[in-house]
Short mmCIF file of C-alpha atoms in Angstrom, two decimals:
data_model
loop_
_atom_site.label_atom_id
_atom_site.label_comp_id
_atom_site.label_asym_id
_atom_site.label_seq_id
_atom_site.Cartn_x
_atom_site.Cartn_y
_atom_site.Cartn_z
CA MET W 1 -10.40 -42.22 13.67
CA SER W 2 -14.37 -42.59 13.36
CA ALA W 3 -15.05 -40.89 9.54
CA ARG W 4 -18.21 -39.35 12.22
CA VAL W 5 -15.31 -37.09 13.62
CA VAL W 6 -13.67 -36.50 10.47
CA ARG W 7 -15.60 -35.24 9.03
CA SER W 8 -17.44 -32.62 12.19
CA PHE W 9 -13.56 -31.74 12.05
CA TYR W 10 -14.28 -30.62 9.18
CA ARG W 11 -16.93 -29.23 8.49
CA ILE W 12 -15.74 -26.43 10.83
CA LEU W 13 -12.96 -26.31 9.45
CA PHE W 14 -15.24 -25.44 5.78
CA ARG W 15 -17.21 -22.49 8.28
CA THR W 16 -13.87 -20.90 8.88
CA ALA W 17 -12.76 -20.87 5.89
CA LYS W 18 -16.25 -20.08 4.14
CA GLN W 19 -16.66 -17.48 7.53
CA HIS W 20 -13.39 -15.63 5.96
CA ASP W 21 -14.06 -15.51 2.47
CA LYS W 22 -17.90 -12.87 3.20
CA ASN W 23 -15.88 -10.28 4.85
CA PRO W 24 -11.83 -9.86 3.15
CA GLY W 25 -10.78 -7.89 5.86
CA ILE W 26 -11.13 -10.67 7.30
CA LYS W 27 -8.76 -12.32 5.02
CA ALA W 28 -6.75 -9.79 5.24
CA LEU W 29 -5.07 -10.06 8.34
CA LEU W 30 -3.76 -13.00 7.51
CA ILE W 31 0.12 -12.92 6.46
CA ALA W 32 2.17 -15.49 5.46
CA THR W 33 5.58 -15.95 7.26
CA PRO W 34 7.94 -14.27 3.99
CA GLY W 35 9.88 -16.49 2.32
CA ARG W 36 12.25 -14.71 1.14
CA PHE W 37 14.14 -10.90 1.60
CA TYR W 38 15.60 -8.81 -1.24
CA ASP W 39 20.16 -8.76 -0.86
CA HIS W 40 20.87 -5.03 -1.81
CA ARG W 41 24.71 -6.06 -1.84
CA THR W 42 23.58 -8.71 -4.92
CA LYS W 43 19.94 -6.81 -6.41
CA SER W 44 18.66 -9.43 -5.95
CA TRP W 45 15.71 -11.66 -3.76
CA LYS W 46 16.50 -14.22 -1.64
CA PRO W 47 14.68 -17.39 0.00
CA SER W 48 14.47 -16.50 4.33
CA GLU W 49 15.41 -18.51 6.70
CA ASP W 50 13.00 -20.79 7.78
CA LYS W 51 11.72 -18.69 11.45
CA VAL W 52 8.22 -20.14 11.18
CA ALA W 53 7.17 -21.37 15.65
CA THR W 54 4.42 -23.41 16.19
CA LYS W 55 3.18 -26.77 14.25
CA GLU W 56 0.65 -25.34 13.72
CA GLN W 57 2.06 -22.13 12.07
CA ARG W 58 3.74 -24.88 9.68
CA PHE W 59 1.12 -26.75 8.19
CA MET W 60 -0.75 -23.56 8.31
CA GLU W 61 1.90 -21.56 5.95
CA PRO W 62 1.40 -23.01 2.52
CA TYR W 63 -1.86 -22.39 3.02
CA VAL W 64 -2.50 -18.40 3.59
CA ARG W 65 -0.05 -18.26 1.68
CA LYS W 66 -1.85 -19.71 -1.03
CA MET W 67 -5.31 -17.81 0.23
CA ASN W 68 -3.11 -14.50 0.02
CA GLY W 69 -2.79 -15.55 -3.67
CA GLY W 70 1.18 -17.12 -3.83
CA GLY W 71 2.18 -13.13 -1.84
CA THR W 72 2.69 -12.56 2.22
CA PHE W 73 -0.37 -10.47 2.48
CA TYR W 74 -4.39 -10.52 0.63
CA LEU W 75 -5.28 -8.29 -1.91
CA PRO W 76 -8.50 -10.05 -2.87
CA GLU W 77 -8.02 -12.71 -5.57
CA VAL W 78 -8.85 -16.13 -3.90
CA LYS W 79 -11.56 -17.39 -1.46
CA ALA W 80 -10.49 -19.83 0.87
CA VAL W 81 -13.05 -22.27 0.70
CA HIS W 82 -11.27 -23.36 -2.82
CA VAL W 83 -7.43 -23.65 -1.35
CA ILE W 84 -8.66 -24.93 2.13
CA ARG W 85 -11.54 -27.89 -0.71
CA GLU W 86 -8.53 -28.28 -2.08
CA ALA W 87 -5.31 -28.41 0.24
CA PHE W 88 -8.17 -32.12 2.92
CA ARG W 89 -11.02 -32.62 1.30
CA SER W 90 -9.20 -34.08 -2.35
CA PRO W 91 -5.77 -35.71 -0.74
CA LEU W 92 -8.20 -37.29 1.80
CA ASP W 93 -10.11 -39.76 -0.99
CA GLY W 94 -5.96 -41.11 -2.94
CA ASN W 95 -3.36 -42.90 -0.81
CA THR W 96 -2.54 -39.41 1.54
CA ASN W 97 -1.18 -40.54 5.22
CA LYS W 98 -4.84 -39.80 6.92
CA ASP W 99 -4.18 -38.70 10.21
CA LEU W 100 -1.78 -36.06 9.08
CA LEU W 101 -4.09 -33.92 7.28
CA PHE W 102 -5.81 -34.66 10.35
CA ASP W 103 -3.50 -32.84 12.46
CA ALA W 104 -3.09 -30.70 9.57
CA ALA W 105 -6.58 -29.58 9.41
CA THR W 106 -6.88 -29.01 13.38
CA SER W 107 -3.56 -27.59 13.45
CA ALA W 108 -6.01 -25.27 9.94
CA ILE W 109 -9.05 -24.36 12.24
CA LYS W 110 -7.24 -22.77 15.41
CA VAL W 111 -5.43 -20.71 12.66
CA LEU W 112 -8.24 -19.11 10.90
CA GLU W 113 -10.31 -18.93 14.38
CA ARG W 114 -7.93 -16.63 16.29
CA ASN W 115 -7.87 -15.31 13.04
CA LEU W 116 -11.22 -14.70 13.71
CA ALA W 117 -11.75 -14.05 17.46
CA LYS W 118 -9.26 -10.13 15.66
CA ALA W 119 -10.81 -9.46 13.97
CA ARG W 120 -13.88 -9.87 16.00
CA GLU W 121 -11.32 -7.36 19.27
CA LEU W 122 -11.20 -5.15 16.01
CA GLY W 123 -14.75 -5.09 15.60
CA ILE W 124 -14.33 -5.66 11.76
CA PHE W 125 -17.20 -7.86 11.44
CA ASP W 126 -19.76 -5.38 12.47
CA ASN W 127 -17.96 -2.73 10.47
CA VAL W 128 -19.54 -1.90 6.59
CA PRO W 129 -17.49 -1.28 4.74
CA SER W 130 -18.49 2.75 3.12
CA SER W 131 -18.78 3.69 -0.49
CA ALA W 132 -19.23 6.75 0.82
CA GLY W 133 -17.11 10.06 0.07
CA GLN W 134 -14.78 11.41 -2.99
CA LYS W 135 -14.34 9.65 -5.03
CA TYR W 136 -10.31 10.16 -7.09
CA ASN W 137 -10.14 8.42 -10.90
CA ILE W 138 -7.50 5.95 -10.31
CA LYS W 139 -7.82 2.49 -11.83
CA VAL W 140 -5.93 -0.86 -11.30
CA ALA W 141 -2.45 -1.20 -13.06
CA LYS W 142 -1.40 -3.79 -15.51
CA GLU W 143 1.43 -5.54 -13.71
CA GLY W 144 5.19 -6.03 -15.34
CA SER W 145 6.60 -3.01 -16.39
CA PHE W 146 6.60 0.69 -14.31
CA GLU W 147 6.03 4.01 -15.26
CA ARG W 148 6.28 7.26 -13.76
CA GLY W 149 3.06 8.80 -12.92
CA GLN W 150 1.74 5.33 -11.67
CA PHE W 151 0.79 5.17 -8.49
CA LEU W 152 1.60 2.24 -5.24
CA LEU W 153 -2.21 1.74 -2.47
CA ALA W 154 0.49 0.63 0.35
CA HIS W 155 -1.77 -2.60 2.26
CA PRO W 156 -2.82 -2.49 5.49
CA LEU W 157 -0.56 -3.89 7.70
CA LEU W 158 2.08 -2.51 5.55
CA SER W 159 4.41 -0.97 8.44
CA PHE W 160 7.18 0.75 9.16
CA SER W 161 7.47 4.17 7.36
CA LEU W 162 5.40 4.13 4.38
CA ASN W 163 3.03 2.49 6.85
CA ARG W 164 -1.15 3.18 5.51
CA GLY W 165 1.13 5.56 2.27
CA ILE W 166 0.11 6.79 -1.00
CA LEU W 167 3.34 6.87 -3.58
CA ILE W 168 3.53 8.17 -7.09
CA ILE W 169 5.91 6.95 -9.56
CA LEU W 170 8.99 9.21 -10.35
CA LYS W 171 11.31 7.48 -11.83
CA HIS W 172 12.02 3.66 -13.05
CA GLU W 173 15.39 2.46 -14.42
CA GLU W 174 15.45 -1.62 -14.62
CA ALA W 175 18.74 -1.41 -13.85
CA ASP W 176 19.25 0.95 -11.66
CA GLY W 177 15.12 0.69 -9.60
CA THR W 178 12.40 3.21 -8.62
CA LEU W 179 11.81 5.62 -6.90
CA GLY W 180 8.54 7.61 -5.62
CA VAL W 181 7.50 9.80 -2.99
CA MET W 182 4.64 9.83 -1.15
CA VAL W 183 2.07 12.22 -1.58
CA ASN W 184 -0.37 11.29 1.71
CA ARG W 185 1.63 12.85 4.59
CA LYS W 186 1.90 15.47 6.03
CA THR W 187 4.75 17.36 8.35
CA LYS W 188 4.94 19.80 10.80
CA LEU W 189 7.64 21.12 9.15
CA LYS W 190 7.12 24.94 6.60
CA VAL W 191 9.95 25.37 3.67
CA SER W 192 11.18 27.72 5.99
CA ASP W 193 12.76 25.03 8.46
CA LEU W 194 13.91 23.17 5.83
CA MET W 195 15.99 26.65 5.24
CA LYS W 196 17.40 26.70 8.83
CA SER W 197 18.45 22.43 8.59
CA SER W 198 21.69 21.86 9.00
CA SER W 199 21.48 20.41 5.91
CA ALA W 200 20.41 23.70 4.35
CA GLY W 201 24.46 24.52 3.99
CA SER W 202 24.67 22.06 0.84
CA ARG W 203 22.35 24.18 -1.41
CA SER W 204 23.02 27.15 -3.75
CA GLN W 205 22.28 29.65 -2.63
CA ASN W 206 19.46 30.41 -5.29
CA VAL W 207 18.77 28.03 -4.17
CA LYS W 208 18.25 29.37 -0.88
CA ARG W 209 16.29 32.16 -2.12
CA GLY W 210 13.46 30.13 -3.99
CA LEU W 211 12.51 28.45 -0.97
CA ARG W 212 11.91 32.27 0.12
CA GLU W 213 9.37 33.09 -1.89
CA PHE W 214 7.67 29.12 -0.43
CA ALA W 215 8.71 30.15 3.20
CA ASP W 216 5.22 28.92 4.83
CA CYS W 217 4.27 26.01 2.60
CA PRO W 218 4.15 22.90 4.25
CA VAL W 219 6.42 19.79 3.77
CA TYR W 220 5.23 16.10 3.14
CA LYS W 221 7.44 13.29 4.17
CA GLY W 222 7.77 11.50 1.35
CA GLY W 223 9.42 8.24 2.69
CA GLY W 224 11.65 6.80 4.52
CA MET W 225 15.33 7.78 2.99
CA SER W 226 16.95 10.71 2.88
CA SER W 227 15.61 13.40 4.43
CA ASN W 228 17.50 16.49 2.61
CA PHE W 229 16.14 14.83 -0.81
CA ILE W 230 13.27 17.71 -1.89
CA SER W 231 11.32 16.89 -4.96
CA ILE W 232 8.92 19.91 -5.72
CA LEU W 233 5.28 18.90 -7.26
CA HIS W 234 3.40 21.40 -9.00
CA PRO W 235 1.30 22.14 -12.74
CA HIS W 236 3.66 24.28 -14.37
CA GLY W 237 5.09 22.52 -16.97
CA ASP W 238 6.24 25.60 -18.80
CA LEU W 239 8.84 26.17 -15.61
CA GLU W 240 12.65 24.95 -16.96
CA GLY W 241 13.82 22.46 -15.42
CA SER W 242 10.41 20.26 -14.84
CA CYS W 243 10.04 17.13 -15.57
CA LYS W 244 6.18 15.73 -16.79
CA ILE W 245 5.27 12.46 -14.33
CA LEU W 246 1.42 12.89 -15.69
CA ASP W 247 -1.40 15.04 -16.37
CA GLY W 248 -1.36 18.07 -14.90
CA VAL W 249 2.10 16.90 -12.07
CA TYR W 250 5.83 18.74 -12.53
CA TRP W 251 8.72 17.09 -11.32
CA GLN W 252 10.95 19.52 -10.04
CA CYS W 253 11.71 22.98 -11.39
CA ASP W 254 13.83 25.66 -11.76
CA LEU W 255 13.14 27.90 -8.04
CA ASP W 256 14.13 30.94 -8.97
CA ALA W 257 11.46 30.96 -12.28
CA ALA W 258 8.57 29.68 -9.98
CA SER W 259 9.16 32.63 -6.94
CA GLU W 260 9.62 34.72 -10.03
CA LYS W 261 5.84 32.59 -10.99
CA VAL W 262 3.84 33.45 -8.21
CA ARG W 263 5.47 37.66 -7.97
CA ARG W 264 3.56 37.60 -10.60
CA GLY W 265 0.69 36.34 -9.53
CA GLU W 266 1.26 33.80 -12.56
CA ALA W 267 1.13 30.57 -10.16
CA LYS W 268 -0.57 30.46 -6.27
CA THR W 269 2.88 29.39 -3.77
CA SER W 270 -0.69 26.22 -2.56
CA ASP W 271 0.48 25.20 -6.44
CA PHE W 272 3.69 23.66 -5.67
CA LYS W 273 3.78 20.61 -3.03
CA PHE W 274 7.58 19.49 -1.70
CA ILE W 275 8.17 16.54 0.45
CA MET W 276 11.24 15.90 1.55
CA GLY W 277 12.80 12.15 1.17
CA PHE W 278 11.78 9.15 -0.73
CA ALA W 279 11.33 5.31 -0.55
CA GLY W 280 13.60 3.56 -3.27
CA TRP W 281 13.99 0.18 -4.56
CA GLY W 282 16.45 -1.54 -6.55
CA PRO W 283 16.35 -3.23 -9.38
CA ARG W 284 13.11 -5.58 -8.97
CA GLN W 285 13.29 -4.77 -5.58
CA LEU W 286 10.07 -3.38 -6.29
CA GLN W 287 8.55 -6.42 -8.75
CA GLY W 288 8.71 -8.98 -6.05
CA GLU W 289 7.40 -6.60 -2.97
CA LEU W 290 4.01 -6.26 -5.78
CA GLU W 291 4.57 -10.74 -5.76
CA ASN W 292 4.41 -10.44 -2.78
CA HIS W 293 1.08 -7.71 -2.27
CA GLY W 294 2.54 -4.50 -0.04
CA TRP W 295 0.90 -2.96 -2.31
CA LEU W 296 -1.40 -2.52 -5.31
CA LEU W 297 0.09 -0.76 -8.50
CA ALA W 298 -2.48 2.05 -9.84
CA GLU W 299 -2.57 3.88 -12.92
CA ALA W 300 -4.90 7.47 -14.03
CA GLY W 301 -8.54 6.14 -14.95
CA ASP W 302 -9.73 7.02 -17.66
CA ALA W 303 -10.81 10.67 -18.71
CA GLY W 304 -14.05 12.31 -17.88
CA LYS W 305 -14.83 9.50 -15.92
CA VAL W 306 -16.66 9.77 -13.61
CA ALA W 307 -18.53 7.94 -10.27
CA SER W 308 -20.92 4.79 -9.81
CA ASN W 309 -24.58 7.22 -9.06
CA GLY W 310 -23.57 8.81 -12.12
CA ASP W 311 -24.13 12.55 -10.90
CA GLU W 312 -20.18 13.50 -9.10
CA GLU W 313 -16.85 13.24 -11.48
CA MET W 314 -14.57 11.70 -10.17
CA LEU W 315 -11.28 13.20 -8.82
CA SER W 316 -8.21 13.40 -10.89
CA ALA W 317 -4.76 11.32 -10.55
CA SER W 318 -3.59 14.70 -10.12
CA ASP W 319 -6.28 15.69 -8.03
CA LEU W 320 -4.58 12.67 -5.54
CA VAL W 321 -1.10 14.10 -6.18
CA TYR W 322 -2.10 17.63 -4.58
CA CYS W 323 -4.88 15.99 -1.73
CA ASP W 324 -6.26 18.76 -0.12
CA ALA W 325 -4.15 19.32 2.68
CA GLU W 326 -6.95 20.47 4.97
CA LEU W 327 -7.51 17.11 4.80
CA LEU W 328 -4.47 16.45 5.78
CA GLU W 329 -2.80 16.45 9.56
CA ASP W 330 0.51 16.87 11.40
CA PHE W 331 3.02 13.53 11.37
CA GLU W 332 3.52 11.00 13.57
CA PRO W 333 5.78 8.24 14.41
CA THR W 334 3.02 6.74 13.07
CA CYS W 335 -0.13 6.91 11.25
CA ASP W 336 -1.85 9.72 11.89
CA GLU W 337 -5.78 9.24 11.36
CA SER W 338 -6.14 11.75 8.23
CA ALA W 339 -3.37 10.56 6.19
CA ASN W 340 -5.26 7.12 7.39
CA LYS W 341 -8.43 8.59 6.00
CA VAL W 342 -7.31 10.13 1.84
CA TRP W 343 -6.03 6.71 1.59
CA ALA W 344 -9.05 4.75 2.93
CA GLN W 345 -10.70 7.13 -0.10
CA VAL W 346 -7.96 6.20 -2.44
CA TRP W 347 -9.29 2.79 -2.26
CA ARG W 348 -12.56 2.69 -2.23
CA SER W 349 -11.90 4.76 -5.43
CA LEU W 350 -11.86 1.31 -6.77
CA PRO W 351 -14.49 -0.96 -8.31
CA GLY W 352 -15.67 -3.79 -5.65
CA ASN W 353 -17.02 -4.51 -2.18
CA GLU W 354 -13.80 -6.42 -1.09
CA ASN W 355 -11.53 -2.76 -2.13
CA ALA W 356 -14.69 -1.65 0.29
CA SER W 357 -13.57 -3.79 2.87
CA ILE W 358 -9.61 -2.40 2.63
CA ALA W 359 -10.30 0.25 3.03
CA SER W 360 -12.60 0.33 5.82
CA LEU W 361 -9.45 -1.87 7.79
CA PRO W 362 -8.44 -0.40 10.99
CA VAL W 363 -5.45 1.06 11.73
CA LEU W 364 -3.28 -1.54 13.46
#
């Protein structure tokens, strides 16, 4: 094969890689095949079986994973051009099988071109990232340890019940794992419906009596586990049974005391957010999902921080927990548009055009 043909192919390859780097939203569509799974029986991560189907996928799989910073999903970290240059140009200068590398480069072009075609179909090329809207005062947290009050921002392609979810960590223990709830997904249910449900019989009379004061409050979906488990988030730390999660946010309370506080006019029913179900992870499971880039770990920002325009004070992290119910619509099996708006606004609250590009991705 002539050197001219080889150079032509590599120009095409680098051009498609540069197009991915120009728009992080395009690169976010690249997903690597999961290389491992969490075994709940042994409470550990184990290698997955090789399920890469086509020759192109087999050639590209390690490079897609490199472009994704070692994870299954993309987060703004690695330039596609750098990965392609290291993978294909440098080895050609040595004693490497040039035919095999050329086949790999051809496969890479096919995979990247298909991804560009998908981006065009979704309108991502024409989608100008927006930084408009109210911002939340949050920042990316350092990975390595988890604390209650931190937030988990779902990757835009994360599927299942946590799609486009914003979760707050309520509990973490190294030996037992992590518990959290979504805060941006409202259901059609009211607290009064919880009192009528089949699981209501297992609740004590004190709990049922306490719930009556909050009968008209909406119920939010916390995750895909144990719909009988009800979390209550509120700002009243003086209530018995309250556990501080972060400034202005407490978890659980004595419902009788909360009801009495409402009747005395010292609290409003809207101060209390009722969340049904939760998301749970076994020991080291969440850490593995973060390494796969299924989540971005965030936390409350510095107090008194203002928006980039310098004029508008940012909403606090506690405002995110109690995100305005008027912005949220009834939950559907897939991601509803209003919950997606809150999710997108949280991503836009983080610095950098890359995060704004992630926020602008359509619901797939």
